Short mmCIF file of C-alpha atoms in Angstrom, two decimals:
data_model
loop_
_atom_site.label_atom_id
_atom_site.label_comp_id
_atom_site.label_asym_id
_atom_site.label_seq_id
_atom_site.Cartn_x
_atom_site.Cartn_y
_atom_site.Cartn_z
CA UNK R 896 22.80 -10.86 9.50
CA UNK R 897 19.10 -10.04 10.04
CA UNK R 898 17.73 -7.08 9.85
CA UNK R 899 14.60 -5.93 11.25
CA UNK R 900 11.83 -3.47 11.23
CA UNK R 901 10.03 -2.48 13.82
CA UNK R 902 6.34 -1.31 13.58
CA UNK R 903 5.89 2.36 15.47
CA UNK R 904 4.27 1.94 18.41
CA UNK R 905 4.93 6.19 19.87
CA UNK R 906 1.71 8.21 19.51
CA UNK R 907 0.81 10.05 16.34
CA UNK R 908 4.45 8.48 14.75
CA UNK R 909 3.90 7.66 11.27
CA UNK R 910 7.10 6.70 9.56
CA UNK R 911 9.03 3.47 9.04
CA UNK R 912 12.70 2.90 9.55
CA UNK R 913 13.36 1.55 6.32
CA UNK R 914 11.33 1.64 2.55
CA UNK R 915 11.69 -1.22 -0.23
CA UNK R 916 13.66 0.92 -2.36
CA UNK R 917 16.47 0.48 0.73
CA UNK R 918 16.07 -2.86 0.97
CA UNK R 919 17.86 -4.24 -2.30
CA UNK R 920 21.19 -2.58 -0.72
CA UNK R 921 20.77 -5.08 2.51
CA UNK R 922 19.81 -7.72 0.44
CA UNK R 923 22.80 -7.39 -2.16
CA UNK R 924 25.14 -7.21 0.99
CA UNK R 925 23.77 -10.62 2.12
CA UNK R 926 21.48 -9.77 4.83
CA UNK R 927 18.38 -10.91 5.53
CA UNK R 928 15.32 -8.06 5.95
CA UNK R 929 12.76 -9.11 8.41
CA UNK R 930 9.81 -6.50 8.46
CA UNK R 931 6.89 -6.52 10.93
CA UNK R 932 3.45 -6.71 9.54
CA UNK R 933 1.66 -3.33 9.80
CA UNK R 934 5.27 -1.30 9.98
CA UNK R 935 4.44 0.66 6.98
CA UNK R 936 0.91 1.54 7.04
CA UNK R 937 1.28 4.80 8.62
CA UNK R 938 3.66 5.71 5.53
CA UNK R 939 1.07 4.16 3.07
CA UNK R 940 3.39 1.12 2.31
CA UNK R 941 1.56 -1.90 2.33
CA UNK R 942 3.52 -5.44 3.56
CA UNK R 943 3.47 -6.51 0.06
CA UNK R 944 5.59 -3.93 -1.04
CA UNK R 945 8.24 -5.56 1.41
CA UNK R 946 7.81 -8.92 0.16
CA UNK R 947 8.41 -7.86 -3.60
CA UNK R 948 11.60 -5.61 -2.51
CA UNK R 949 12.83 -9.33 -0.93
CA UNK R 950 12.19 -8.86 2.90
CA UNK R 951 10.16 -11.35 5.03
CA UNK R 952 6.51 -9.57 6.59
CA UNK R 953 7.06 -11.20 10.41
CA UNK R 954 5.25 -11.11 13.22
CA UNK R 955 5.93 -8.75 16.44
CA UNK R 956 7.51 -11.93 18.29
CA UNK R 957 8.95 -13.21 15.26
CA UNK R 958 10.91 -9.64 14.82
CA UNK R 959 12.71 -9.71 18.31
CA UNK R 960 13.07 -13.89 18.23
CA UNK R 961 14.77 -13.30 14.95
CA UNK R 962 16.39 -10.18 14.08
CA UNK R 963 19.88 -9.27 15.05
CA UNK R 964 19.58 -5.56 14.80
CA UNK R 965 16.56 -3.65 15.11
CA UNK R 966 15.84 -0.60 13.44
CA UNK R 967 13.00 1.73 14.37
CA UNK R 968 12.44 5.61 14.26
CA UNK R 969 11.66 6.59 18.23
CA UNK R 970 12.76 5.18 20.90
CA UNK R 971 11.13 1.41 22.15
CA UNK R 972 8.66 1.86 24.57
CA UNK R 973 9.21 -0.32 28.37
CA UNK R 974 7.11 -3.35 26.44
CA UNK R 975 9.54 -3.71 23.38
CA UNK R 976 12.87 -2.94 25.08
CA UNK R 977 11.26 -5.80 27.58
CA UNK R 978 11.19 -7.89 24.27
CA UNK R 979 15.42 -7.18 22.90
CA UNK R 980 17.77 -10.37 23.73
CA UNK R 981 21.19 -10.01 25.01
CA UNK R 982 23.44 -9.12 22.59
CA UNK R 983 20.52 -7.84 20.02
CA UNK R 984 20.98 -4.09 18.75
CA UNK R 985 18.44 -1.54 18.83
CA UNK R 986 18.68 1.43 16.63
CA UNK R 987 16.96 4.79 15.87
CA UNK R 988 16.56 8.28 17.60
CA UNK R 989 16.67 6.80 21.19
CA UNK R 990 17.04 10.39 22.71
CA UNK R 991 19.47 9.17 25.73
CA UNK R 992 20.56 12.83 26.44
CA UNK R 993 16.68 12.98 27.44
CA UNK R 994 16.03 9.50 28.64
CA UNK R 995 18.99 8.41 30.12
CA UNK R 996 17.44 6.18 32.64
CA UNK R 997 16.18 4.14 29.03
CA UNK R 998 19.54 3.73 27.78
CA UNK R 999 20.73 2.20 31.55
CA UNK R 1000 17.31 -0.03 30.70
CA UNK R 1001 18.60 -1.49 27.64
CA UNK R 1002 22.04 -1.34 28.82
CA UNK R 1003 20.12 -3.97 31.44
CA UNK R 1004 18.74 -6.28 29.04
CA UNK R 1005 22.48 -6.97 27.00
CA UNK R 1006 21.10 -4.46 23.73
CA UNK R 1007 23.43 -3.10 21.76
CA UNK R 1008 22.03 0.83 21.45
CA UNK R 1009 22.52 2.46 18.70
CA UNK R 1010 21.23 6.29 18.47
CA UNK R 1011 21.07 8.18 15.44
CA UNK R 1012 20.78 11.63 17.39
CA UNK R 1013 24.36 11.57 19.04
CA UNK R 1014 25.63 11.21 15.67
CA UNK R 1015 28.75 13.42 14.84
CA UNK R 1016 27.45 15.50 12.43
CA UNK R 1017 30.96 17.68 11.39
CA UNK R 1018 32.62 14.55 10.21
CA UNK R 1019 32.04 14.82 6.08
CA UNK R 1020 31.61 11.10 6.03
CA UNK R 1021 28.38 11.04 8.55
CA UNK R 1022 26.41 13.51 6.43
CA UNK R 1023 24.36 10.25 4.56
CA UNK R 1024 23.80 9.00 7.88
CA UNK R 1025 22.37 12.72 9.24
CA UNK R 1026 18.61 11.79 10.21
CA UNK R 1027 18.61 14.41 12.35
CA UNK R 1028 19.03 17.07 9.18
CA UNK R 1029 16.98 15.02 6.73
CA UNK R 1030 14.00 15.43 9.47
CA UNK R 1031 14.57 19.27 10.13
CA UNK R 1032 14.10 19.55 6.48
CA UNK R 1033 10.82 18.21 6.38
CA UNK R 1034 9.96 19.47 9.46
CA UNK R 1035 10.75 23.09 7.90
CA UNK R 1036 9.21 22.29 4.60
CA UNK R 1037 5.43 21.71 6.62
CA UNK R 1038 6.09 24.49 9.25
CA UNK R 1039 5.28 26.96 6.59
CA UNK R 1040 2.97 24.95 4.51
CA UNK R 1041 0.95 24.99 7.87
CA UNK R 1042 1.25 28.46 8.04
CA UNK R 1043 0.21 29.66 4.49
CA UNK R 1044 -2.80 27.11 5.06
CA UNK R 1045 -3.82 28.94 8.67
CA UNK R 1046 -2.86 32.83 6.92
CA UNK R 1047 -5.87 32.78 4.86
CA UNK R 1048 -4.50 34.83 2.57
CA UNK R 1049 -2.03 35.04 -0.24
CA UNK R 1050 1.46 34.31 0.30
CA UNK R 1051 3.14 36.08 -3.46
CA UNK R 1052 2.23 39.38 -4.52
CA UNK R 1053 -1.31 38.57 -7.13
CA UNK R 1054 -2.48 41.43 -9.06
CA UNK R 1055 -6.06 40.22 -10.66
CA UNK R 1056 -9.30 42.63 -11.91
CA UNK R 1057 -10.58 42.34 -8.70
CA UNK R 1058 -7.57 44.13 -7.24
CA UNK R 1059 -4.01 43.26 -5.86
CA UNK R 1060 -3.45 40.91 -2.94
CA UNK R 1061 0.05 42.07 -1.11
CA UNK R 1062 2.84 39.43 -0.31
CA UNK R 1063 2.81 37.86 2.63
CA UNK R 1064 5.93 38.84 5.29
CA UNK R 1065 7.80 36.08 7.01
CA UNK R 1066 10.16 35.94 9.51
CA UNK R 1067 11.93 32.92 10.25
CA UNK R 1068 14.42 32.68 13.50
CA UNK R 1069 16.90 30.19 13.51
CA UNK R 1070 19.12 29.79 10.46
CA UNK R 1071 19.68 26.47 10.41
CA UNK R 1072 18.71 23.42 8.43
CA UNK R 1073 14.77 23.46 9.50
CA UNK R 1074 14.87 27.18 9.09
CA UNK R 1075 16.83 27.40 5.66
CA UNK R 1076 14.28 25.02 4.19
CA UNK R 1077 11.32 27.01 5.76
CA UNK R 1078 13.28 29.77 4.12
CA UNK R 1079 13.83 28.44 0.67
CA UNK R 1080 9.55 26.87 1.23
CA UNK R 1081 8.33 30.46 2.03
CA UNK R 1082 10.45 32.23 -0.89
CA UNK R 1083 9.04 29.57 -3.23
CA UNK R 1084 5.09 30.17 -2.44
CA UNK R 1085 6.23 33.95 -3.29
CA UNK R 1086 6.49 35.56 0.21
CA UNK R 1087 8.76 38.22 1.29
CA UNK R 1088 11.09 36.10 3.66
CA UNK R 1089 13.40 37.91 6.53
CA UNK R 1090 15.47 35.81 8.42
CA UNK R 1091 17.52 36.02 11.71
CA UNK R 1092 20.35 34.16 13.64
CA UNK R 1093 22.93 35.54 16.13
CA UNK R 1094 25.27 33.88 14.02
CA UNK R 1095 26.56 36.47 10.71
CA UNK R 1096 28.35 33.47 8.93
CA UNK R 1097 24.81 32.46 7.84
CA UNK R 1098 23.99 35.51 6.23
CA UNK R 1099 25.22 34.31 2.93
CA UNK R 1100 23.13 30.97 3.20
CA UNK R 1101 20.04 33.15 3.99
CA UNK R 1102 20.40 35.10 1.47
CA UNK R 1103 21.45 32.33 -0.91
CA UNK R 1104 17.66 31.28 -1.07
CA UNK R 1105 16.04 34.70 -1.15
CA UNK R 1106 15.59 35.64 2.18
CA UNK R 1107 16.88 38.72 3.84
CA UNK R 1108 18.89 38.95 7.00
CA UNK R 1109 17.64 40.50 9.44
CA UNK R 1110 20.56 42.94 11.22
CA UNK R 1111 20.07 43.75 15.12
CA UNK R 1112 21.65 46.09 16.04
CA UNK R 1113 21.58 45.52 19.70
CA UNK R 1114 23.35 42.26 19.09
CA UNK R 1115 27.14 41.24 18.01
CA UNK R 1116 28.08 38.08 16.25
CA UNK R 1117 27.28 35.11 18.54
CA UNK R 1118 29.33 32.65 16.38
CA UNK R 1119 30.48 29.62 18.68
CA UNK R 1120 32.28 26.37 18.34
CA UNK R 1121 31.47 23.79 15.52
CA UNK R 1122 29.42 26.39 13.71
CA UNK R 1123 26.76 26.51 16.27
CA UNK R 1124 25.99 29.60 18.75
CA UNK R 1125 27.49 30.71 21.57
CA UNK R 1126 25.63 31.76 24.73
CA UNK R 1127 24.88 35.39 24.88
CA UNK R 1128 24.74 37.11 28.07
CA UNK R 1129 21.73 38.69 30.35
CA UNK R 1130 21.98 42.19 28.83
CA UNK R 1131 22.51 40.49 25.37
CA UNK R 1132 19.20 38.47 25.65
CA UNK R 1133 17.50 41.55 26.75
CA UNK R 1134 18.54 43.83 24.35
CA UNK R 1135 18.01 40.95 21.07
CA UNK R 1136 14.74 40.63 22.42
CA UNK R 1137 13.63 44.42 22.78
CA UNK R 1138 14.76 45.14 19.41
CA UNK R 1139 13.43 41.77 17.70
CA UNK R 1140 9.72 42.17 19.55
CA UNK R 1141 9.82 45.06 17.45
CA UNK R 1142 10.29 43.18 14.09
CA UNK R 1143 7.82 40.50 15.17
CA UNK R 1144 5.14 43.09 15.45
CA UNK R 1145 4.67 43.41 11.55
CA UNK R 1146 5.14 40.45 10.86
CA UNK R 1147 2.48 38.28 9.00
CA UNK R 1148 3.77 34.84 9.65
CA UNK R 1149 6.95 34.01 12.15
CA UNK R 1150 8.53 30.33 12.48
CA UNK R 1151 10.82 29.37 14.99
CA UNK R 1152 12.97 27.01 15.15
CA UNK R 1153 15.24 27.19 17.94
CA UNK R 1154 15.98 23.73 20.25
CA UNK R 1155 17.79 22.46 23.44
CA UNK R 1156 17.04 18.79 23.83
CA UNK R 1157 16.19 18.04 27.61
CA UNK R 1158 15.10 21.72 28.47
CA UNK R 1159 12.86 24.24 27.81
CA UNK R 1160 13.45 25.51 24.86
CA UNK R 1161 14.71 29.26 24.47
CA UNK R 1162 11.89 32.09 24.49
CA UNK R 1163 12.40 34.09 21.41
CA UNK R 1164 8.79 35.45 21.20
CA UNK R 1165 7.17 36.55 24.39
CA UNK R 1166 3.32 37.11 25.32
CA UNK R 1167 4.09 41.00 24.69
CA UNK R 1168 5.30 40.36 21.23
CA UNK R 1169 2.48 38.31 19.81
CA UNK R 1170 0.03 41.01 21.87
CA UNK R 1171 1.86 43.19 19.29
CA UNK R 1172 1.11 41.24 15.98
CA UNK R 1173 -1.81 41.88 13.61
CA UNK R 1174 -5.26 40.15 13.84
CA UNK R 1175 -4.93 37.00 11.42
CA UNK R 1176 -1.56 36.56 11.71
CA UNK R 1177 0.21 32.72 12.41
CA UNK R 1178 3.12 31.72 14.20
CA UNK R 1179 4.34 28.26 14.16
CA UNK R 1180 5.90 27.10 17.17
CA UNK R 1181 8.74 23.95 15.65
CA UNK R 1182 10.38 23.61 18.90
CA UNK R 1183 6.99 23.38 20.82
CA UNK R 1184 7.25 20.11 23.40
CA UNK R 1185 6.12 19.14 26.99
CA UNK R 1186 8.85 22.00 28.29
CA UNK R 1187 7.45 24.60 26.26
CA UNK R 1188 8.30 26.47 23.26
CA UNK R 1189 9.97 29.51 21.80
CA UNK R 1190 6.62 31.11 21.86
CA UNK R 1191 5.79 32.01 25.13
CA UNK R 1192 2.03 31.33 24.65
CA UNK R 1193 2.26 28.19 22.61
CA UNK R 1194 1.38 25.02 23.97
CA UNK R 1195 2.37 21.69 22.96
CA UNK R 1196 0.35 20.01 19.71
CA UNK R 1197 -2.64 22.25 20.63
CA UNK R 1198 -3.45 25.34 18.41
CA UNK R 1199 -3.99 28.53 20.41
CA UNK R 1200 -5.84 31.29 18.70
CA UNK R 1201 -5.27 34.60 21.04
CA UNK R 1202 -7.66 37.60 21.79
CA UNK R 1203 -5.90 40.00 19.47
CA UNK R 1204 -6.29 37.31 16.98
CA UNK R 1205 -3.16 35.69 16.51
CA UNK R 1206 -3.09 31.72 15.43
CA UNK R 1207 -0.25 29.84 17.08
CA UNK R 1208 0.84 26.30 15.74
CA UNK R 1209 2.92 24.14 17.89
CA UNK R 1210 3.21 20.49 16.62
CA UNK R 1211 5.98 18.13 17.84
CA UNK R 1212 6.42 15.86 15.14
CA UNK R 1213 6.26 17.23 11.61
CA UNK R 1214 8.10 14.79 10.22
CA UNK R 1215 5.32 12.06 10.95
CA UNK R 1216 2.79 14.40 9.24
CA UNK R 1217 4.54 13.82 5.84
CA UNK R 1218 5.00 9.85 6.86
CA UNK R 1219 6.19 9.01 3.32
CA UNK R 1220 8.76 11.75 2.39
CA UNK R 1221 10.47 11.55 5.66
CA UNK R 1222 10.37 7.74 5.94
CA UNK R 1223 12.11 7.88 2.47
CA UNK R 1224 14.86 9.86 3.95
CA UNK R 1225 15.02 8.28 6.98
CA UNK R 1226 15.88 4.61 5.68
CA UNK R 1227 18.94 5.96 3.58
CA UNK R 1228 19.99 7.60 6.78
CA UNK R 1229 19.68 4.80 9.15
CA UNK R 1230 20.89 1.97 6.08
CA UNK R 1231 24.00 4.04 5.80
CA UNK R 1232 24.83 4.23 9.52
CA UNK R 1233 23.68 0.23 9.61
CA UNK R 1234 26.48 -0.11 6.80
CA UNK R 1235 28.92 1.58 8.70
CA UNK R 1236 28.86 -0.81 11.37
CA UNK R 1237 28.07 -4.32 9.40
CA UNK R 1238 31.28 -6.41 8.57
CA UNK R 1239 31.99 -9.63 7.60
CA UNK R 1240 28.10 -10.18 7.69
CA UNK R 1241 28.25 -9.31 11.87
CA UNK R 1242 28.31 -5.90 13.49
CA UNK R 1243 31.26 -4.95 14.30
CA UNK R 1244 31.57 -2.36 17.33
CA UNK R 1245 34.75 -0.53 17.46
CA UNK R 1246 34.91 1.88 19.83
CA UNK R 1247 37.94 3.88 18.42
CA UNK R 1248 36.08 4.85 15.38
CA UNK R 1249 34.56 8.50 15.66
CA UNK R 1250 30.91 7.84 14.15
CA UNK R 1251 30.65 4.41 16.33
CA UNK R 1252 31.87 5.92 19.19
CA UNK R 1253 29.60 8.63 18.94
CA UNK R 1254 26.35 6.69 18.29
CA UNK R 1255 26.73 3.92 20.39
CA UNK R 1256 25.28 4.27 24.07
CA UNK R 1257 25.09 0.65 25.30
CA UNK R 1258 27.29 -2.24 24.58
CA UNK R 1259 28.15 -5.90 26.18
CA UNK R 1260 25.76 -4.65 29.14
CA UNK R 1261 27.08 -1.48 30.06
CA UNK R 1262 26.31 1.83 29.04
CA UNK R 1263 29.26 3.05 27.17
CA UNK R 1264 28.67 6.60 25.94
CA UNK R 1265 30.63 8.97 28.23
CA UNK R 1266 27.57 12.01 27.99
CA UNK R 1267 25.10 9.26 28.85
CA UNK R 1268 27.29 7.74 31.58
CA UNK R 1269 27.67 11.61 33.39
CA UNK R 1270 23.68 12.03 33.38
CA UNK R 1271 23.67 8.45 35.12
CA UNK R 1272 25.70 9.30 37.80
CA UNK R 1273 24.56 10.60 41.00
CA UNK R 1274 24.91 14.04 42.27
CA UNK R 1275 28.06 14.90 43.78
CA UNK R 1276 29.75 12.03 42.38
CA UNK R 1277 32.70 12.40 39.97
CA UNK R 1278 33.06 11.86 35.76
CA UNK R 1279 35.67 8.73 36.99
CA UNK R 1280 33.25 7.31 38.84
CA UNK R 1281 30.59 4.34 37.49
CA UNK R 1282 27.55 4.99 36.34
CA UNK R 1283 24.72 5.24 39.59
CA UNK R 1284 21.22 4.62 40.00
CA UNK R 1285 19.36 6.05 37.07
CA UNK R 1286 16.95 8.85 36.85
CA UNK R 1287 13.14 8.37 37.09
CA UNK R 1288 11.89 8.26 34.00
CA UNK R 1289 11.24 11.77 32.79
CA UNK R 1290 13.60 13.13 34.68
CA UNK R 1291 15.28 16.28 33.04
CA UNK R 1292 19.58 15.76 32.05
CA UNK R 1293 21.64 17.21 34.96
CA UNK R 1294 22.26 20.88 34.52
CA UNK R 1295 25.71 21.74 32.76
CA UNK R 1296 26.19 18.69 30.13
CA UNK R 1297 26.45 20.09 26.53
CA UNK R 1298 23.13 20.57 23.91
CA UNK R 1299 22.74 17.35 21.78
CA UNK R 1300 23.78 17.67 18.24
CA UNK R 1301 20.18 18.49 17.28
CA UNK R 1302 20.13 21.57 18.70
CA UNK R 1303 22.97 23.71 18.34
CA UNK R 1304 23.42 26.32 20.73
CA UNK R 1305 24.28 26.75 24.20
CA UNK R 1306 21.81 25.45 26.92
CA UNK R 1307 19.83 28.20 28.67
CA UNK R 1308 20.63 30.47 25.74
CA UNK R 1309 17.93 32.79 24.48
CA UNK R 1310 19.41 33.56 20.87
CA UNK R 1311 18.21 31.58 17.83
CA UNK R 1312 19.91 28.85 16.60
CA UNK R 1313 19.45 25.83 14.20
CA UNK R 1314 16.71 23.33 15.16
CA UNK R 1315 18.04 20.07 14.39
CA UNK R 1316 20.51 21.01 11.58
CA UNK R 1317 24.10 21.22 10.93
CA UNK R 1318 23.53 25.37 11.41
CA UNK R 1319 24.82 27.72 8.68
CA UNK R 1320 27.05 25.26 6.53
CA UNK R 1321 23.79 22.92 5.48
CA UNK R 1322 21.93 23.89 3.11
CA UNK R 1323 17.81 22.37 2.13
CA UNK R 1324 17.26 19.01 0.88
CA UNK R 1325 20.24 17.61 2.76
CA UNK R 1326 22.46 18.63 0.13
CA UNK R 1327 26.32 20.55 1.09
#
C-alpha cells in the first residue's frame, strides 16, 4: 500500500503526520511512504530526512494521484478534499462532531475518513493510537511555560543576598491529561501548584505530581460515566463558582483547561474574578476558540492585558507551537491506528471492530458513523432515518448529541473537566 503525507495547509499548523523515525515500521511492513515536498518544514524536518528514512519526497498532485491513504494532522481544506479519489482514505483529526457537513463532503467524493478524534479512548488497546492525549500533553506542557514567561517573576521559592523571591501560586482547573501535565510542568519550575476538578477520584493523580487539591465545599463529587464529569446543576454552577472566584483572586497564575467540542466552552472564570486578581498576574486560556473560552474576557489567539493588570493568554493550537515534539508523538499515534487497519498489504474496514467502528466516519460513499449521521439529519427527522442535507459549513452540532472524546464532560456544563485527555486515570507523558 502507499502511504502518504500531506503538507499542512490550516493556518499557523506546524506539525507533520508522520517523522522518519516512523517510517522504517511502514517500510518493514511493505508499504510504500510517499511524502510531499515541504510537509516537514514547519517541524524543522527537511525532505531529505524522508528520503534517507526510505520514503519518496512527491509532489502535491503526485500525493493524491498516488497514495492510497492519506495521513495529515487537521482536517483537508475544500481544495484538497476536492483532490481525494474514490475509494482513497483520508486520515487525521477531521473534527466531524464540528464539521459534519465536511465529512458528508468527503463522504461525496468516495474517501474513506478516518478521524483520530472519535477514537475510543477506554479501550486499553487504543491508548498508542491516543493523539488526542499525546497533544493535551504538549498543549499543557507550553500553557505554563507561557505563563512563567508572561509572570515576570520567579516561579520556585529563590533566596539570594539581594533578598528572597516568593514561589509563584498556580491554580490549574481541569484535572485531566492537559491539566496533569501543566500540573507536573508547574511543580517542576518550583511553583506552589493547587489544582481543581469536580471529579474526587482525581485527587490522588493531583496529588501524585505535587499539586494540591483544591476542596469546594459548595460542591459534591461530580464523577460521571467513563471517568469523565457529570453535569452539575444551576445552583451547583452557582455555588462552584462563588466559592472558586474566591480562590482565583490570589492566585498568581490560573490555567484552564476545560473543553466541549462544537460549543462554547464552559465559563469557569468570569470578568468579576479576574477584576479580583493581582496586577501582574497571567491566566492562560487552553480552551480559548472562535466560541469563546473558559475565561470570560479572553479572546481567541489574541493576548488581552486588563485595566487591573491582568495578562490573559488564549492560543488555539499549542501543539503547533512545539511543531517537533508533538509531530514526534503524533506519527506513533496515527502509524499505530494506520496499523490497526492495514492487512494483507490493503486496508481492511471492518465495521464490527470497536476502534474501526469508532474512527471511521465515511466509507464506500456514505457516511457511516452513527454521531455524524444524527448531526446530518434534518430537524424533526428521526435517528432511523438517512442522513439529510448537510449543515452550512460552520454550522454548530445539533443541541443534545454527546461531548466528543476530547472533552470529557457534559455539554453546557460549567464544572471543570479534562481538556482533551482520558480525565483522572491518564497520567503526563502519555504514560498509564
Amino acid at each position: 500500500m502507499k502511504v502518504g503525507v500531506a503538507r499542512e495547509t490550516a493556518p499557523g499548523e506546524r506539525r507533520v503526520a508522520l517523522v522518519p523515525e516512523v517510517i522504517g515500521k511502514l517500510i518493514a511492513g511493505g508499504h510504500e511512504v510517499l511524502v510531499e515536498q515541504g510537509a516537514g518544514d514547519g517541524a524543522a524536518i527537511p525532505d531529505g530526512a524522508y528520503v534517507e528514512a526510505g520514503a519518496r519526497s512527491v509532489s502535491t498532485d503526485e500525493l493524491y494521484g498516488e497514495a492510497d491513504v492519506v495521513l495529515r494532522v487537521q482536517k483537508p481544506s475544500e481544495a484538497e478534499v476536492g483532490r481525494l479519489r474514490k475509494g482513497q482514505a483520508v486520515v487525521g483529526f477531521l473534527q466531524p462532531l464540528i464539521d459534519p457537513g465536511g465529512a458528508q463532503r468527503l463522504a461525496e467524493r468516495g474517501a474513506t475518513a478516518i478521524s483520530l478524534d472519535m477514537l475510543p479512548r477506554t479501550l486499553s488497546r487504543a491508548q498508542t493510537m491516543d493523539a488526542l492525549s499525546s497533544q493535551a500533553n504538549v498543549g499543557g506542557y507550553k500553557a505554563v511555560l507561557i505563563a512563567c514567561n508572561a509572570f515576570g517573576r520567579y516561579f520556585p521559592l529563590l533566596t539570594t543576598a539581594a533578598g528572597t523571591a516568593k514561589p509563584a501560586n498556580v491554580l490549574v482547573l481541569g484535572i485531566g491529561v492537559a491539566g496533569l501535565q501543566a500540573i507536573a510542568t508547574a511543580r517542576r519550575l518550583g511553583a506552589v501548584v493547587r489544582a481543581y476538578d469536580v471529579r474526587s477520584e482525581t485527587r490522588e493523580q493531583a496529588e501524585s505530581l505535587g499539586g494540591q487539591f483544591l476542596v469546594l465545599k459548595s460542591v459534591s463529587d461530580a464523577s460521571g460515566s467513563g471517568g469523565y464529569a457529570r453535569e452539575l446543576s444551576a445552583e451547583e454552577r452557582a455555588a462552584q463558582q462563588e466559592e472558586l472566584n474566591g480562590h482565583i483572586a490570589g492566585m498568581d497564575v490560573v490555567i484552564t483547561t476545560a473543553q466541549v467540542p462544537g460549543r462554547r466552552p464552559p465559563v469557569l472564570v468570569t470578568e468579576a474574578a479576574v477584576r479580583a486578581m493581582k496586577p501582574g498576574s497571567v491566566i492562560v486560556d487552553m480552551a480559548a476558540s472562535a466560541l469563546g473560552g473558559n475565561v470570560e474576557l479572553s479572546k481567541a489567539d489574541e493576548v488581552v492585558v486588563t485595566d487591573n493588570g491582568v495578562t490573559i493568554h488564549a492560543p488555539t493550537n499549542l501543539p503547533a507551537t512545539m511543531p517537533a515534539g508533538a509531530s514526534n508523538f503524533y506519527a506513533r499515534n496515527i502509524s499505530a491506528l494506520l496499523l490497526h487497519f492495514l492487512k494483507d498489504g490493503t486496508l481492511n474496514v471492518d465495521l464490527s471492530d470497536e476502534i474501526t467502528a469508532g474512527t471511521v466516519v465515511t466509507h464506500e460513499g456514505a457516511v457511516v458513523h452513527e454521531q455524524v449521521k444524527k448531526l446530518l439529519q434534518p430537524a424533526g427527522e428521526s435517528s432511523e432515518s438517512s442522513a439529510g442535507t448537510p449543515p452550512a459549513a460552520g454550522t454548530p452540532p445539533a443541541a443534545g448529541r454527546p461531548p466528543a472524546p476530547d472533552a470529557p464532560g457534559a455539554p453546557t456544563s460549567s464544572s471543570p473537566t479534562p481538556a482533551s485527555g482520558r480525565g483522572a486515570a491518564s497520567a503526563p507523558g502519555g504514560a498509564r
